[in-house]
Amino acid sequence: MSQLASQQQVVKKASTYRISYILSQVALYTALILGAFIFILPLLWMLSSSVKPGYQVYAVPPEWIPDYFVWDGYIQPWSQFPMGTFYKNTIILVVLNTLGTLLSSSIVAFAFARMRFRGRDLLFVVVLSTLMLPPQVTLIPTYWFFARLGWVNTLTPLWVTAFFGAPFNIFLLRQYFMTIPLEMDEAARMDGCSWFDIYWRIMIPLSAPALGVVAVFSVTHWWNEFMGPLIYLNSQENFPLSLGLALLNSRNFNNVQATFAMTSIALIPMVVIFFIAQKLYIQGLVISGVKG
Amino acid sequence: MLNLASLSLIGTGDLVMAQNTTALSKKPRRRLSQRQIEELVAYLFISPWVIGFLIFTVGAMLFSLGLSFFDTDLLSRTRFVGPGNYIALFQDPLFIKSLWVTSYYSLAVVPLGTIIALLIALMLNQKIVFQGTFRVIYYLPALVTGAAVAVLWTWVLNPDIGLLNGALMRLGIPRASLPRWFLSETWAVPSIILMSLWGTGANMLLYLAGLQSIPTQLYDAAKIDGANSFRLFWHVTLPMLSPTIFFNVVLNIIASYQVFTQAYLLTNGGPNNATLTMVMYLFRKAFQQFYFGYASAIAWILFAIILAFTLLVIRSSDAWVYYEGSRR
């Protein structure tokens, strides 16, 4: 009798456990889906508004499905604004900055990770502490310096500093280099490799994931960078895409579709890069943050 | 002479060894010079950073500090004012306002962003279907930074035809009581906060990576000891994740005090300076009104605030950040 009762109790316990499990799953998925909707909605709205006829764009409350498609927003800005030039300038900034920071940060990180020299640890602390320095502190002198060189309203001041190494990238690459076994270097040294050989022919090929992370971060940063171009550039033919979009938005109130369309197009490369490099993103975060 | 030079190069730690080598043979001395070559090459390798650091950090900082004691447009007007800029700043109602605006923004965005990102990461870390898809959706907005996000949000938050007010109307909020978002002094900063929170996916990815690196044995052991899911979270997940949270919070504080692009594009500091952030004010003073000395003083106060907050968080970290093993 008592055995039966306890058995019933166990069954009852199991079923309440099951119910609470199902409830928690329902709550989890509801929250996830609701949250996902909130996050994706502005982007979907942007896409739909880029092809909606004018009266629907201004409809209150918003209408989602276009009555008919208007592609004008994707065509008209190209003749109204130097969109091609905006893209060209952005690509120049992205390529030079990414190349610059990859070359300079990696060789500096290599020395910090693999070589012995006096003051190394202290200097590395200095590298890290410059992470805390807001760029606004050095902005005005840097501006003055580049103005003296006659570089205002050129792209040069926006990429030249990339070739002096970026503290965060140095830190990230150093962390990665440290995980590669030291025996590699020692063996290479035995075989008469120079330090540069070890850096260029051993470390660089072995560090593709970390270099990829730095590249991806740099590309997304410079694709979107706004304040630097805003300060240094003043004529449209030097504008990158970020300034171009702001210009489009401020000058084009009667054609909202164009703003939405051009913003949508501008996002495509970033989305593509993210899908290709998703693993790299997460790996980069692990290298820099979780193990840091 | 040569020995003396090498002695001073290797430092006192190797003193005894160096004396021995000079007394004995040539072979160990070659090892010594190898060491010196390594050192020289290393200095050569770090020279890009050293040069950049000396010019664009140390040089620029000294220059900026100096500038903050002058009244100058960097062209014709240059007048030494001593601490005048700093004194003027704290009597400048606009600067005091920018301090409040920036602190308000930071105090809202850092904790809210951390909590939202952590919640999403915890949900995504469960055994769920379509995990990859959810992760991409939550991360997508973080890719849309800078100008594009601000342009988009000028329309999402448009009080009349915007997406958000449209949704609020659907929820039954009468049109007259809808927030005017960036057109209203009260709602202007919350507008920028909302916009920034939308991009919290980067934090989420970081936490997700942190969660996935927690060893499962810890959970198994705790379950055997009879821990429920809340206790698992409180006694396993949170301590193990605390270094990641710490790192991220520090970076977020530093970044949040530098907020500019959103305020510039969404409201240009308005309405009635309701979104005049510190960097926005610095930008106005320096590049629109050419008070470079005054602007440099703003930059230094910004730096001091960031430094103070960062040190505060680092100091407090002993109390709440758990490092596995005896590291640090």
Coordinates of C-alpha atoms in Angstrom, one line a residue:
Chain A
M1 CA 0.0 0.0 0.0
S2 CA 2.7 2.4 1.0
Q3 CA 4.8 1.3 -1.9
L4 CA 1.9 2.2 -4.3
A5 CA 1.5 5.6 -2.7
S6 CA 5.1 6.4 -3.1
Q7 CA 5.0 5.2 -6.7
Q8 CA 2.0 7.5 -7.4
Q9 CA 4.0 10.3 -5.8
V10 CA 6.9 9.7 -8.1
V11 CA 4.6 9.6 -11.2
K12 CA 2.9 12.8 -10.0
K13 CA 6.3 14.4 -9.5
A14 CA 7.5 13.4 -12.9
S15 CA 4.4 14.8 -14.6
T16 CA 4.6 18.1 -12.8
Y17 CA 8.2 18.2 -13.8
R18 CA 7.2 17.5 -17.4
I19 CA 4.6 20.3 -17.3
S20 CA 7.0 22.8 -15.9
Y21 CA 9.5 21.8 -18.5
I22 CA 7.0 22.3 -21.3
L23 CA 6.0 25.6 -19.9
S24 CA 9.5 26.8 -19.6
Q25 CA 10.2 25.8 -23.2
V26 CA 7.1 27.7 -24.4
A27 CA 8.2 30.7 -22.5
L28 CA 11.7 30.4 -23.9
Y29 CA 10.6 30.2 -27.5
T30 CA 8.0 33.0 -27.1
A31 CA 10.7 35.3 -25.7
L32 CA 13.2 34.3 -28.3
I33 CA 10.8 34.8 -31.2
L34 CA 9.4 38.1 -29.8
G35 CA 12.9 39.4 -29.3
A36 CA 14.0 38.4 -32.8
F37 CA 11.0 40.2 -34.2
I38 CA 11.9 43.4 -32.4
F39 CA 15.5 43.2 -33.6
I40 CA 14.7 42.4 -37.2
L41 CA 11.6 44.6 -37.7
P42 CA 13.5 47.9 -38.4
L43 CA 15.5 46.2 -41.1
L44 CA 12.5 44.6 -42.7
W45 CA 10.6 47.9 -42.5
M46 CA 13.6 49.6 -44.3
L47 CA 13.5 47.1 -47.1
S48 CA 9.8 47.3 -47.5
S49 CA 9.8 51.1 -47.4
S50 CA 12.5 51.3 -50.1
V51 CA 10.1 49.9 -52.7
K52 CA 6.8 51.3 -51.4
P53 CA 4.9 54.0 -53.3
G54 CA 5.1 57.4 -51.7
Y55 CA 1.7 57.5 -50.1
Q56 CA 2.3 54.2 -48.4
V57 CA 5.7 55.3 -46.9
Y58 CA 3.8 58.1 -45.1
A59 CA 0.8 55.9 -44.1
V60 CA -0.2 55.9 -40.5
P61 CA 0.0 53.3 -39.0
P62 CA 2.7 51.9 -41.2
E63 CA 1.8 49.6 -44.0
W64 CA 4.1 46.6 -44.7
I65 CA 3.2 45.2 -48.1
P66 CA 3.7 47.5 -51.0
D67 CA 0.6 47.9 -53.2
Y68 CA 3.0 48.0 -56.1
F69 CA 6.8 48.1 -56.4
V70 CA 8.6 51.4 -57.0
W71 CA 12.3 50.8 -57.8
D72 CA 13.1 54.5 -58.3
G73 CA 14.9 54.7 -55.0
Y74 CA 17.4 52.3 -56.2
I75 CA 18.1 54.1 -59.4
Q76 CA 17.6 57.9 -59.0
P77 CA 20.3 58.6 -56.3
W78 CA 23.0 57.3 -58.6
S79 CA 22.5 60.2 -60.9
Q80 CA 21.6 62.8 -58.2
F81 CA 24.6 62.1 -56.0
P82 CA 28.2 60.8 -56.8
M83 CA 27.3 57.4 -55.2
G84 CA 30.0 55.6 -57.2
T85 CA 32.6 58.0 -55.7
F86 CA 31.3 57.4 -52.2
Y87 CA 31.8 53.7 -52.7
K88 CA 35.2 54.2 -54.2
N89 CA 36.4 56.3 -51.2
T90 CA 35.0 53.9 -48.7
I91 CA 36.7 51.0 -50.4
I92 CA 40.0 53.0 -50.4
L93 CA 39.7 53.6 -46.7
V94 CA 38.7 50.0 -45.9
V95 CA 41.6 48.5 -48.0
L96 CA 44.4 50.8 -46.8
N97 CA 43.3 50.7 -43.1
T98 CA 42.9 47.0 -43.1
L99 CA 46.2 46.4 -44.8
G100 CA 48.0 48.9 -42.6
T101 CA 46.7 47.5 -39.3
L102 CA 47.3 43.9 -40.4
L103 CA 51.0 44.5 -41.3
S104 CA 51.9 46.8 -38.5
S105 CA 49.9 45.3 -35.6
S106 CA 51.0 41.7 -36.5
I107 CA 54.8 42.5 -36.5
V108 CA 54.5 44.5 -33.2
A109 CA 52.4 41.7 -31.7
F110 CA 55.0 39.1 -32.9
A111 CA 57.8 40.9 -31.0
F112 CA 55.7 41.2 -27.9
A113 CA 54.6 37.5 -28.0
R114 CA 57.8 35.7 -29.1
M115 CA 60.9 37.8 -28.5
R116 CA 62.8 38.7 -25.4
F117 CA 63.8 42.4 -24.9
R118 CA 64.2 44.6 -22.0
G119 CA 61.1 46.7 -21.1
R120 CA 58.8 44.3 -22.9
D121 CA 56.3 43.7 -20.2
L122 CA 56.3 47.4 -19.2
L123 CA 55.8 48.5 -22.9
F124 CA 53.0 46.0 -23.3
V125 CA 51.2 47.5 -20.3
V126 CA 51.6 50.9 -22.0
V127 CA 50.0 49.4 -25.2
L128 CA 47.1 48.2 -23.1
S129 CA 46.7 51.4 -21.2
T130 CA 46.4 53.4 -24.4
L131 CA 43.1 51.4 -25.0
M132 CA 41.6 53.6 -22.3
L133 CA 42.7 56.9 -24.0
P134 CA 39.6 58.3 -25.8
P135 CA 40.7 59.3 -29.3
Q136 CA 39.1 62.7 -28.7
V137 CA 42.1 63.7 -26.5
T138 CA 44.5 63.4 -29.4
L139 CA 42.0 64.5 -32.1
I140 CA 42.8 68.2 -32.2
P141 CA 46.6 68.0 -32.2
T142 CA 46.4 65.2 -34.8
Y143 CA 44.1 67.4 -36.9
W144 CA 46.5 70.3 -36.6
F145 CA 49.4 68.1 -37.5
F146 CA 47.7 66.8 -40.7
A147 CA 46.5 70.2 -41.6
R148 CA 50.1 71.4 -41.4
L149 CA 51.0 68.7 -43.9
G150 CA 48.2 69.9 -46.2
W151 CA 46.2 66.7 -45.8
V152 CA 42.8 68.2 -44.8
N153 CA 40.2 67.3 -47.3
T154 CA 42.2 64.3 -48.5
L155 CA 41.7 60.7 -47.4
T156 CA 45.4 60.4 -46.3
P157 CA 44.9 61.3 -42.6
L158 CA 42.2 58.7 -42.3
W159 CA 44.4 55.8 -43.2
V160 CA 48.0 56.7 -42.6
T161 CA 47.8 56.1 -38.8
A162 CA 46.7 52.5 -39.4
F163 CA 50.3 51.7 -40.4
F164 CA 51.5 52.5 -36.8
G165 CA 49.7 49.6 -35.2
A166 CA 46.4 49.6 -33.2
P167 CA 46.6 48.7 -29.5
F168 CA 43.5 46.5 -29.6
N169 CA 44.8 44.5 -32.6
I170 CA 48.2 44.2 -31.1
F171 CA 46.7 42.8 -28.0
L172 CA 44.4 40.4 -29.9
L173 CA 47.2 39.1 -32.2
R174 CA 49.6 38.8 -29.3
Q175 CA 47.1 36.6 -27.4
Y176 CA 46.8 34.4 -30.4
F177 CA 50.6 34.2 -31.1
M178 CA 51.1 33.1 -27.5
T179 CA 49.0 30.0 -28.1
I180 CA 51.4 28.7 -30.9
P181 CA 54.0 26.4 -29.4
L182 CA 57.4 28.1 -28.8
E183 CA 59.2 25.0 -30.2
M184 CA 58.2 26.2 -33.6
D185 CA 60.5 29.3 -33.3
E186 CA 63.3 27.3 -31.7
A187 CA 63.3 24.7 -34.4
A188 CA 63.3 27.5 -37.1
R189 CA 66.1 29.3 -35.3
M190 CA 68.2 26.1 -35.3
D191 CA 67.7 25.9 -39.0
G192 CA 69.0 29.4 -39.4
C193 CA 65.8 31.3 -40.0
S194 CA 65.9 35.0 -39.3
W195 CA 63.4 36.5 -36.9
F196 CA 61.7 38.1 -39.9
D197 CA 61.4 34.6 -41.5
I198 CA 59.8 33.2 -38.4
Y199 CA 57.3 36.1 -38.4
W200 CA 56.5 36.1 -42.1
R201 CA 56.8 32.4 -43.0
I202 CA 55.7 30.7 -39.8
M203 CA 53.6 32.9 -37.6
I204 CA 51.6 34.7 -40.3
P205 CA 50.5 31.5 -42.1
L206 CA 49.6 29.9 -38.8
S207 CA 47.6 32.8 -37.6
A208 CA 45.1 33.1 -40.4
P209 CA 42.1 33.0 -38.0
A210 CA 43.4 35.8 -35.8
L211 CA 44.4 37.9 -38.8
G212 CA 41.0 37.2 -40.3
V213 CA 39.4 38.5 -37.1
V214 CA 41.4 41.7 -37.2
A215 CA 40.6 42.1 -40.9
V216 CA 36.9 41.6 -40.4
F217 CA 36.7 44.1 -37.5
S218 CA 38.7 46.7 -39.5
V219 CA 36.6 46.3 -42.6
T220 CA 33.3 46.7 -40.7
H221 CA 34.7 49.6 -38.7
W222 CA 35.9 51.5 -41.7
W223 CA 32.8 50.7 -43.8
N224 CA 30.8 52.6 -41.1
E225 CA 33.3 55.2 -39.8
F226 CA 31.7 58.6 -39.5
M227 CA 33.4 61.1 -37.2
G228 CA 36.9 61.0 -38.8
P229 CA 35.6 61.7 -42.4
L230 CA 33.2 64.3 -41.0
I231 CA 36.2 66.2 -39.5
Y232 CA 38.7 65.9 -42.3
L233 CA 36.6 66.0 -45.4
N234 CA 34.6 68.9 -46.8
S235 CA 34.0 68.3 -50.5
Q236 CA 31.6 65.7 -51.8
E237 CA 34.1 64.0 -54.1
N238 CA 36.1 62.9 -51.1
F239 CA 33.1 61.7 -49.1
P240 CA 32.9 58.0 -48.1
L241 CA 29.6 56.2 -48.0
S242 CA 28.8 57.1 -44.4
L243 CA 28.9 60.8 -45.1
G244 CA 27.2 60.2 -48.4
L245 CA 24.2 58.5 -46.7
A246 CA 23.9 61.3 -44.2
L247 CA 24.0 63.8 -47.0
L248 CA 21.3 61.8 -48.9
N249 CA 19.1 61.7 -45.8
S250 CA 19.4 65.4 -45.1
R251 CA 18.9 66.6 -48.7
N252 CA 16.2 64.2 -49.8
F253 CA 13.2 64.5 -47.6
N254 CA 10.8 64.2 -50.5
N255 CA 12.3 60.9 -51.6
V256 CA 12.5 58.7 -48.5
Q257 CA 12.6 55.5 -50.6
A258 CA 15.9 56.6 -52.0
T259 CA 17.4 57.0 -48.5
F260 CA 16.1 53.5 -47.5
A261 CA 17.2 52.0 -50.8
M262 CA 20.8 53.3 -50.5
T263 CA 21.0 52.4 -46.9
S264 CA 19.9 48.9 -47.7
I265 CA 22.5 48.5 -50.4
A266 CA 25.2 49.9 -48.2
L267 CA 24.5 47.1 -45.6
I268 CA 24.7 44.2 -48.1
P269 CA 28.5 43.9 -48.0
M270 CA 28.5 43.9 -44.2
V271 CA 25.8 41.2 -44.0
V272 CA 27.7 39.1 -46.6
I273 CA 31.0 39.4 -44.7
F274 CA 29.2 38.4 -41.5
F275 CA 27.7 35.3 -43.0
I276 CA 31.1 34.3 -44.5
A277 CA 33.1 35.1 -41.4
Q278 CA 30.6 34.2 -38.6
K279 CA 33.0 31.7 -37.1
L280 CA 35.8 34.3 -37.2
Y281 CA 33.7 36.8 -35.3
I282 CA 33.0 34.4 -32.5
Q283 CA 36.6 33.2 -32.4
G284 CA 37.8 36.8 -32.3
L285 CA 35.6 37.5 -29.4
V286 CA 36.9 34.4 -27.6
I287 CA 40.5 35.4 -28.2
S288 CA 40.1 39.0 -27.1
G289 CA 37.4 38.8 -24.4
V290 CA 36.9 35.5 -22.8
K291 CA 40.6 34.5 -22.5
G292 CA 41.7 38.1 -21.9
Chain B
M1 CA 85.4 48.6 -23.0
L2 CA 83.5 46.1 -24.9
N3 CA 82.8 44.0 -21.8
L4 CA 81.5 47.1 -20.1
A5 CA 79.2 47.8 -22.9
S6 CA 77.8 44.3 -22.9
L7 CA 77.5 44.4 -19.1
S8 CA 75.3 47.4 -19.2
L9 CA 73.3 45.9 -22.0
I10 CA 72.3 42.8 -20.3
G11 CA 71.5 44.3 -16.9
T12 CA 72.3 43.3 -13.4
G13 CA 70.4 40.0 -13.4
D14 CA 73.0 38.4 -15.7
L15 CA 76.0 40.1 -14.1
V16 CA 77.5 37.0 -12.7
M17 CA 77.1 35.0 -15.9
A18 CA 78.6 37.8 -18.0
Q19 CA 81.7 38.0 -15.8
N20 CA 82.1 34.3 -16.2
T21 CA 81.8 34.4 -19.9
T22 CA 84.5 37.1 -20.3
A23 CA 86.8 35.1 -18.2
L24 CA 86.3 31.8 -20.0
S25 CA 85.8 31.5 -23.7
K26 CA 84.3 33.0 -26.9
K27 CA 81.4 30.5 -27.3
P28 CA 79.1 31.8 -24.7
R29 CA 79.8 35.3 -25.8
R30 CA 78.3 34.5 -29.2
R31 CA 75.1 33.4 -27.3
L32 CA 75.2 36.8 -25.7
S33 CA 75.4 38.6 -29.0
Q34 CA 72.5 36.5 -30.3
R35 CA 70.5 37.8 -27.4
Q36 CA 71.5 41.3 -28.4
I37 CA 70.5 40.7 -32.0
E38 CA 67.1 39.4 -30.8
E39 CA 66.7 42.5 -28.7
L40 CA 67.6 44.9 -31.5
V41 CA 65.4 43.1 -34.0
A42 CA 62.5 43.2 -31.5
Y43 CA 62.9 46.9 -31.1
L44 CA 62.9 47.2 -34.8
F45 CA 59.7 45.2 -35.0
I46 CA 57.9 47.2 -32.4
S47 CA 59.2 50.5 -33.9
P48 CA 56.0 51.2 -35.9
W49 CA 54.0 51.2 -32.7
V50 CA 56.7 53.1 -30.8
I51 CA 56.9 55.9 -33.5
G52 CA 53.1 56.1 -33.7
F53 CA 52.9 56.1 -29.9
L54 CA 55.5 58.9 -29.6
I55 CA 53.9 61.1 -32.2
F56 CA 50.2 60.3 -32.1
T57 CA 49.8 59.5 -28.4
V58 CA 52.5 61.1 -26.3
G59 CA 53.2 64.1 -28.5
A60 CA 49.5 64.7 -29.2
M61 CA 48.6 64.3 -25.6
L62 CA 51.2 66.8 -24.5
F63 CA 50.2 69.2 -27.2
S64 CA 46.5 68.8 -26.3
L65 CA 47.3 69.3 -22.6
G66 CA 49.2 72.5 -23.5
L67 CA 46.4 73.7 -25.8
S68 CA 43.9 73.4 -23.0
F69 CA 45.7 76.3 -21.2
F70 CA 45.4 78.5 -24.2
D71 CA 42.6 80.4 -26.0
T72 CA 43.4 79.6 -29.6
D73 CA 41.9 79.0 -33.1
L74 CA 45.3 77.5 -34.1
L75 CA 45.7 80.3 -36.7
S76 CA 45.9 83.9 -35.5
R77 CA 44.5 84.0 -32.0
T78 CA 46.7 82.5 -29.3
R79 CA 46.5 83.7 -25.8
F80 CA 47.7 81.9 -22.6
V81 CA 44.8 81.7 -20.2
G82 CA 46.2 79.3 -17.6
P83 CA 43.5 77.2 -16.0
G84 CA 40.9 79.6 -17.5
N85 CA 39.3 77.1 -19.8
Y86 CA 38.7 74.6 -17.0
I87 CA 37.3 77.3 -14.8
A88 CA 35.1 78.5 -17.6
L89 CA 33.9 75.0 -18.4
F90 CA 32.5 74.4 -15.0
Q91 CA 30.6 77.7 -15.2
D92 CA 29.4 76.9 -18.7
P93 CA 25.8 75.7 -18.4
L94 CA 26.1 73.9 -21.8
F95 CA 29.1 71.9 -20.6
I96 CA 27.3 70.9 -17.4
K97 CA 24.4 69.9 -19.5
S98 CA 26.7 67.8 -21.7
L99 CA 28.1 66.1 -18.6
W100 CA 24.5 65.2 -17.5
V101 CA 23.4 64.0 -20.9
T102 CA 26.5 61.8 -21.4
S103 CA 26.2 60.3 -17.9
Y104 CA 22.5 59.7 -18.3
Y105 CA 23.2 57.9 -21.6
S106 CA 26.0 55.9 -20.2
L107 CA 24.2 54.9 -17.0
A108 CA 21.3 53.7 -19.0
V109 CA 23.1 52.1 -21.9
V110 CA 25.8 50.1 -20.1
P111 CA 23.6 48.2 -17.6
L112 CA 20.6 47.8 -19.9
G113 CA 22.8 46.7 -22.8
T114 CA 24.6 44.2 -20.5
I115 CA 21.4 42.8 -19.1
I116 CA 19.7 42.5 -22.5
A117 CA 22.7 41.0 -24.2
L118 CA 23.2 38.5 -21.3
L119 CA 19.5 37.5 -21.4
I120 CA 19.6 36.8 -25.1
A121 CA 22.9 34.9 -24.8
L122 CA 21.5 32.8 -22.0
M123 CA 18.4 31.9 -24.1
L124 CA 20.5 31.2 -27.1
N125 CA 22.8 29.0 -25.1
Q126 CA 19.9 26.5 -24.3
K127 CA 19.4 23.5 -26.5
I128 CA 17.1 25.2 -29.1
V129 CA 16.3 24.7 -32.7
F130 CA 17.4 27.3 -35.2
Q131 CA 20.1 28.5 -32.8
G132 CA 22.2 29.8 -35.7
T133 CA 19.3 31.7 -37.3
F134 CA 18.4 33.4 -34.0
R135 CA 22.0 34.3 -33.4
V136 CA 22.3 35.9 -36.9
I137 CA 19.0 37.9 -36.3
Y138 CA 20.1 39.2 -33.0
Y139 CA 23.5 40.1 -34.3
L140 CA 22.4 41.7 -37.6
P141 CA 21.6 45.2 -36.1
A142 CA 25.1 45.4 -34.6
L143 CA 26.5 45.3 -38.2
V144 CA 24.5 48.4 -39.0
T145 CA 26.5 51.0 -37.1
G146 CA 27.4 54.6 -37.7
A147 CA 25.6 56.6 -40.3
A148 CA 23.4 53.8 -41.7
V149 CA 21.9 53.0 -38.3
A150 CA 21.3 56.7 -37.5
V151 CA 19.7 57.3 -40.9
L152 CA 17.4 54.3 -40.4
W153 CA 16.4 55.4 -36.9
T154 CA 15.6 58.9 -37.9
W155 CA 12.7 57.1 -39.7
V156 CA 12.0 54.4 -37.1
L157 CA 11.6 57.1 -34.5
N158 CA 9.9 59.6 -36.7
P159 CA 7.0 60.8 -34.4
D160 CA 4.5 60.9 -37.3
I161 CA 5.2 58.2 -39.7
G162 CA 7.8 56.1 -37.8
L163 CA 7.7 52.4 -37.2
L164 CA 7.8 52.7 -33.4
N165 CA 5.0 55.1 -32.9
G166 CA 3.0 53.1 -35.5
A167 CA 3.5 50.0 -33.3
L168 CA 2.5 51.9 -30.1
M169 CA -0.7 53.1 -31.9
R170 CA -1.5 49.5 -32.7
L171 CA -1.1 48.7 -29.0
G172 CA -3.8 51.2 -28.4
I173 CA -1.9 54.2 -27.2
P174 CA -3.8 57.3 -28.3
R175 CA -2.0 59.4 -30.9
A176 CA -1.9 62.5 -28.7
S177 CA 0.1 60.8 -25.9
L178 CA 2.7 59.2 -28.2
P179 CA 6.3 60.2 -27.4
R180 CA 7.7 62.8 -29.8
W181 CA 11.1 61.0 -29.6
F182 CA 14.0 63.0 -30.8
L183 CA 11.8 66.1 -31.3
S184 CA 11.0 66.2 -27.6
E185 CA 13.5 67.2 -24.9
T186 CA 12.4 64.5 -22.6
W187 CA 12.5 61.6 -25.1
A188 CA 15.6 62.7 -27.1
V189 CA 18.2 60.8 -25.0
P190 CA 15.9 57.7 -24.6
S191 CA 15.8 57.8 -28.4
I192 CA 19.5 57.5 -28.7
I193 CA 19.5 54.9 -25.9
L194 CA 17.0 52.7 -27.8
M195 CA 19.0 53.0 -30.9
S196 CA 22.2 51.9 -29.2
L197 CA 20.4 49.0 -27.4
W198 CA 19.2 47.8 -30.8
G199 CA 22.9 47.2 -31.6
T200 CA 23.7 45.2 -28.5
G201 CA 24.2 42.1 -30.5
A202 CA 28.0 42.5 -30.3
N203 CA 27.9 42.1 -26.5
M204 CA 25.5 39.2 -27.0
L205 CA 28.0 37.3 -29.1
L206 CA 30.7 37.9 -26.6
Y207 CA 28.6 36.5 -23.7
L208 CA 27.5 33.6 -25.9
A209 CA 31.2 32.7 -26.6
G210 CA 31.9 33.0 -22.8
L211 CA 28.9 30.8 -21.9
Q212 CA 30.0 28.1 -24.4
S213 CA 33.5 28.0 -22.9
I214 CA 32.2 27.1 -19.4
P215 CA 33.1 23.4 -18.8
T216 CA 29.9 21.2 -18.6
Q217 CA 31.4 19.1 -15.8
L218 CA 30.7 22.1 -13.5
Y219 CA 27.0 21.9 -14.3
D220 CA 26.9 18.1 -14.0
A221 CA 28.6 18.2 -10.6
A222 CA 26.2 20.9 -9.4
K223 CA 23.2 19.0 -10.6
I224 CA 24.4 15.9 -8.7
D225 CA 24.5 18.1 -5.6
G226 CA 20.9 18.9 -6.3
A227 CA 21.2 22.5 -7.5
N228 CA 18.1 23.9 -9.3
S229 CA 18.4 26.0 -12.4
F230 CA 18.5 29.3 -10.5
R231 CA 21.3 28.0 -8.3
L232 CA 23.2 26.7 -11.4
F233 CA 23.0 30.2 -12.9
W234 CA 23.9 32.0 -9.6
H235 CA 26.7 29.7 -8.5
V236 CA 28.2 28.4 -11.8
T237 CA 27.2 30.5 -14.8
L238 CA 27.6 33.9 -13.3
P239 CA 31.0 33.4 -11.6
M240 CA 32.4 31.7 -14.6
L241 CA 31.2 34.4 -16.9
S242 CA 32.2 37.3 -14.6
P243 CA 35.6 38.0 -16.3
T244 CA 33.8 38.3 -19.7
I245 CA 31.2 40.6 -18.2
F246 CA 33.9 42.6 -16.5
F247 CA 35.9 43.1 -19.7
N248 CA 32.9 44.0 -21.7
V249 CA 31.5 46.4 -19.1
V250 CA 34.8 48.3 -19.1
L251 CA 34.9 48.6 -22.8
N252 CA 31.2 49.6 -22.9
I253 CA 31.7 52.4 -20.3
I254 CA 34.7 53.7 -22.3
A255 CA 32.7 53.6 -25.6
S256 CA 29.5 55.1 -24.1
Y257 CA 31.2 58.2 -22.9
Q258 CA 32.4 58.8 -26.5
V259 CA 28.9 58.7 -28.0
F260 CA 28.8 61.1 -31.0
T261 CA 27.6 59.8 -34.3
Q262 CA 24.0 58.9 -33.1
A263 CA 23.6 62.3 -31.4
Y264 CA 25.0 64.1 -34.4
L265 CA 22.9 62.5 -37.0
L266 CA 19.7 62.0 -35.1
T267 CA 19.4 65.3 -33.4
N268 CA 22.5 67.3 -34.0
G269 CA 22.6 67.8 -30.3
G270 CA 19.1 69.2 -30.1
P271 CA 16.3 69.8 -29.3
N272 CA 17.4 72.6 -27.1
N273 CA 20.7 70.8 -26.5
A274 CA 18.9 67.8 -24.9
T275 CA 21.3 65.4 -26.6
L276 CA 24.4 67.5 -26.4
T277 CA 26.9 64.8 -25.5
M278 CA 30.4 65.7 -24.4
V279 CA 32.0 64.7 -27.7
M280 CA 29.2 66.5 -29.5
Y281 CA 30.1 69.7 -27.6
L282 CA 33.8 69.2 -28.2
F283 CA 33.1 68.8 -31.9
R284 CA 31.0 72.0 -31.9
K285 CA 33.6 74.0 -30.0
A286 CA 36.6 72.8 -32.0
F287 CA 35.4 72.3 -35.5
Q288 CA 32.5 74.6 -35.8
Q289 CA 33.5 77.5 -33.5
F290 CA 37.3 77.1 -33.6
Y291 CA 37.9 77.3 -29.8
F292 CA 40.5 74.6 -29.9
G293 CA 41.9 75.3 -26.4
Y294 CA 38.4 75.1 -24.8
A295 CA 37.7 71.9 -26.8
S296 CA 41.0 70.4 -25.6
A297 CA 40.0 71.1 -22.0
I298 CA 36.7 69.2 -22.7
A299 CA 38.7 66.3 -24.0
W300 CA 40.8 66.1 -20.9
I301 CA 37.8 66.1 -18.6
L302 CA 36.3 63.4 -20.7
F303 CA 39.5 61.4 -20.3
A304 CA 39.5 62.0 -16.6
I305 CA 35.9 60.7 -16.3
I306 CA 36.6 57.6 -18.4
L307 CA 39.8 56.9 -16.4
A308 CA 38.0 57.3 -13.1
F309 CA 35.1 55.0 -14.1
T310 CA 37.5 52.4 -15.5
L311 CA 39.6 52.4 -12.4
L312 CA 36.5 52.2 -10.2
V313 CA 35.3 49.1 -12.1
I314 CA 38.7 47.5 -12.0
R315 CA 39.1 48.2 -8.3
S316 CA 35.6 46.8 -7.6
S317 CA 36.4 43.7 -9.7
D318 CA 38.1 41.8 -6.9
A319 CA 34.7 41.7 -5.2
W320 CA 32.7 40.3 -8.1
V321 CA 35.0 38.9 -10.7
Y322 CA 35.9 35.3 -10.3
Y323 CA 39.1 34.0 -11.9
E324 CA 39.4 30.3 -12.0
G325 CA 42.6 29.0 -10.4
S326 CA 44.9 31.4 -8.8
R327 CA 45.3 33.6 -11.8
R328 CA 45.8 37.3 -10.9

